[in-house]
């Protein structure tokens, strides 16, 4: 199978879906999230603006061995899911009407 055909098949599975981003790092991984957004767009994924950013200093203990999210992460997760679920439901209609024909 040619690589282009394989890539097209994988991309079709991702097209017209919503994505929420959770990142981690010293600065919460915010740069990685912003670098990933254009890639998601190219794959026809609709990313929501709300994100959950986990800081290695404050949301992890024992040098990253234990996940200990702060209380502020609950509202951040809720905000992301509040955006993600409606987008996902709305895009479901698009996916169902644009289902690719099998050849």
Short mmCIF file of N, CA, C and O in Angstrom, two decimals, residues 28-63:
data_model
loop_
_atom_site.label_atom_id
_atom_site.label_comp_id
_atom_site.label_asym_id
_atom_site.label_seq_id
_atom_site.Cartn_x
_atom_site.Cartn_y
_atom_site.Cartn_z
N UNK A 28 3.53 24.71 31.81
CA UNK A 28 2.22 24.15 31.53
C UNK A 28 2.06 23.60 30.13
O UNK A 28 0.99 23.16 29.75
N UNK A 29 3.11 23.65 29.34
CA UNK A 29 3.05 23.12 27.98
C UNK A 29 2.29 24.01 27.01
O UNK A 29 1.85 23.54 25.95
N UNK A 30 2.15 25.28 27.34
CA UNK A 30 1.34 26.17 26.49
C UNK A 30 1.93 26.36 25.10
O UNK A 30 1.20 26.49 24.13
N UNK A 31 3.24 26.37 24.97
CA UNK A 31 3.85 26.53 23.65
C UNK A 31 3.57 25.32 22.77
O UNK A 31 3.34 25.45 21.57
N UNK A 32 3.60 24.15 23.36
CA UNK A 32 3.32 22.93 22.60
C UNK A 32 1.88 22.94 22.10
O UNK A 32 1.60 22.54 20.96
N UNK A 33 0.96 23.40 22.93
CA UNK A 33 -0.45 23.48 22.53
C UNK A 33 -0.60 24.42 21.34
O UNK A 33 -1.27 24.09 20.36
N UNK A 34 0.02 25.58 21.42
CA UNK A 34 -0.11 26.55 20.33
C UNK A 34 0.56 26.04 19.05
O UNK A 34 0.10 26.35 17.95
N UNK A 35 1.62 25.26 19.17
CA UNK A 35 2.26 24.68 17.98
C UNK A 35 1.40 23.57 17.38
O UNK A 35 1.45 23.32 16.18
N UNK A 36 0.61 22.91 18.20
CA UNK A 36 -0.21 21.79 17.74
C UNK A 36 -1.49 22.25 17.05
O UNK A 36 -2.02 21.56 16.19
N UNK A 37 -1.99 23.42 17.39
CA UNK A 37 -3.27 23.89 16.84
C UNK A 37 -3.30 23.92 15.30
O UNK A 37 -4.27 23.43 14.70
N UNK A 38 -2.28 24.44 14.60
CA UNK A 38 -2.33 24.40 13.13
C UNK A 38 -2.31 22.98 12.56
O UNK A 38 -2.91 22.71 11.53
N UNK A 39 -1.65 22.07 13.25
CA UNK A 39 -1.61 20.68 12.80
C UNK A 39 -3.01 20.08 12.89
O UNK A 39 -3.47 19.39 11.98
N UNK A 40 -3.70 20.36 13.99
CA UNK A 40 -5.06 19.86 14.15
C UNK A 40 -5.96 20.41 13.05
O UNK A 40 -6.80 19.69 12.51
N UNK A 41 -5.80 21.68 12.73
CA UNK A 41 -6.58 22.28 11.66
C UNK A 41 -6.33 21.61 10.32
O UNK A 41 -7.26 21.37 9.54
N UNK A 42 -5.08 21.28 10.05
CA UNK A 42 -4.74 20.61 8.79
C UNK A 42 -5.35 19.21 8.72
O UNK A 42 -5.65 18.72 7.63
N UNK A 43 -5.55 18.60 9.86
CA UNK A 43 -6.18 17.28 9.91
C UNK A 43 -7.70 17.36 9.98
O UNK A 43 -8.37 16.36 10.16
N UNK A 44 -8.22 18.58 9.86
CA UNK A 44 -9.65 18.85 9.93
C UNK A 44 -10.25 18.49 11.28
O UNK A 44 -11.36 17.97 11.38
N UNK A 45 -9.48 18.76 12.34
CA UNK A 45 -9.98 18.64 13.71
C UNK A 45 -10.26 20.04 14.22
O UNK A 45 -9.46 20.95 14.03
N UNK A 46 -11.39 20.21 14.88
CA UNK A 46 -11.76 21.51 15.45
C UNK A 46 -11.34 21.53 16.92
O UNK A 46 -11.97 20.86 17.74
N UNK A 47 -10.29 22.26 17.22
CA UNK A 47 -9.84 22.31 18.62
C UNK A 47 -10.55 23.46 19.33
O UNK A 47 -10.80 24.50 18.76
N UNK A 48 -10.92 23.22 20.58
CA UNK A 48 -11.59 24.24 21.38
C UNK A 48 -10.54 25.12 22.03
O UNK A 48 -9.38 24.73 22.20
N UNK A 49 -10.93 26.33 22.38
CA UNK A 49 -9.96 27.29 22.91
C UNK A 49 -9.57 27.01 24.35
O UNK A 49 -8.43 27.27 24.75
N UNK A 50 -10.47 26.48 25.15
CA UNK A 50 -10.14 26.20 26.55
C UNK A 50 -9.20 24.99 26.63
O UNK A 50 -9.38 24.00 25.92
N UNK A 51 -8.18 25.10 27.46
CA UNK A 51 -7.22 24.01 27.63
C UNK A 51 -6.97 23.78 29.11
O UNK A 51 -7.25 24.63 29.94
N UNK A 52 -6.44 22.62 29.41
CA UNK A 52 -5.97 22.31 30.77
C UNK A 52 -4.46 22.27 30.68
O UNK A 52 -3.90 21.49 29.92
N UNK A 53 -3.80 23.14 31.42
CA UNK A 53 -2.34 23.20 31.42
C UNK A 53 -1.82 22.82 32.80
O UNK A 53 -2.12 23.48 33.78
N UNK A 54 -1.08 21.73 32.84
CA UNK A 54 -0.55 21.22 34.10
C UNK A 54 0.91 21.64 34.25
O UNK A 54 1.72 21.41 33.36
N UNK A 55 1.21 22.24 35.38
CA UNK A 55 2.56 22.71 35.64
C UNK A 55 3.32 21.65 36.42
O UNK A 55 2.83 21.14 37.43
N UNK A 56 4.52 21.33 35.96
CA UNK A 56 5.32 20.30 36.62
C UNK A 56 5.67 20.66 38.06
O UNK A 56 5.83 19.78 38.90
N UNK A 57 5.77 21.95 38.36
CA UNK A 57 6.13 22.37 39.73
C UNK A 57 4.96 22.29 40.69
O UNK A 57 5.16 22.00 41.87
N UNK A 58 3.76 22.60 40.21
CA UNK A 58 2.62 22.72 41.13
C UNK A 58 1.60 21.59 41.02
O UNK A 58 0.85 21.36 41.97
N UNK A 59 1.53 20.90 39.90
CA UNK A 59 0.51 19.87 39.71
C UNK A 59 1.07 18.45 39.79
O UNK A 59 0.34 17.49 39.56
N UNK A 60 2.35 18.32 40.10
CA UNK A 60 2.99 17.02 40.27
C UNK A 60 3.89 17.09 41.50
O UNK A 60 4.53 18.10 41.75
N UNK A 61 3.92 16.00 42.26
CA UNK A 61 4.79 15.93 43.43
C UNK A 61 5.85 14.86 43.21
O UNK A 61 5.75 14.05 42.28
N UNK A 62 6.85 14.83 44.06
CA UNK A 62 7.91 13.82 44.00
C UNK A 62 8.59 13.79 42.63
O UNK A 62 8.77 12.74 42.04
N UNK A 63 8.93 14.97 42.13
CA UNK A 63 9.62 15.11 40.85
C UNK A 63 8.82 14.49 39.70
O UNK A 63 9.36 13.82 38.83
#
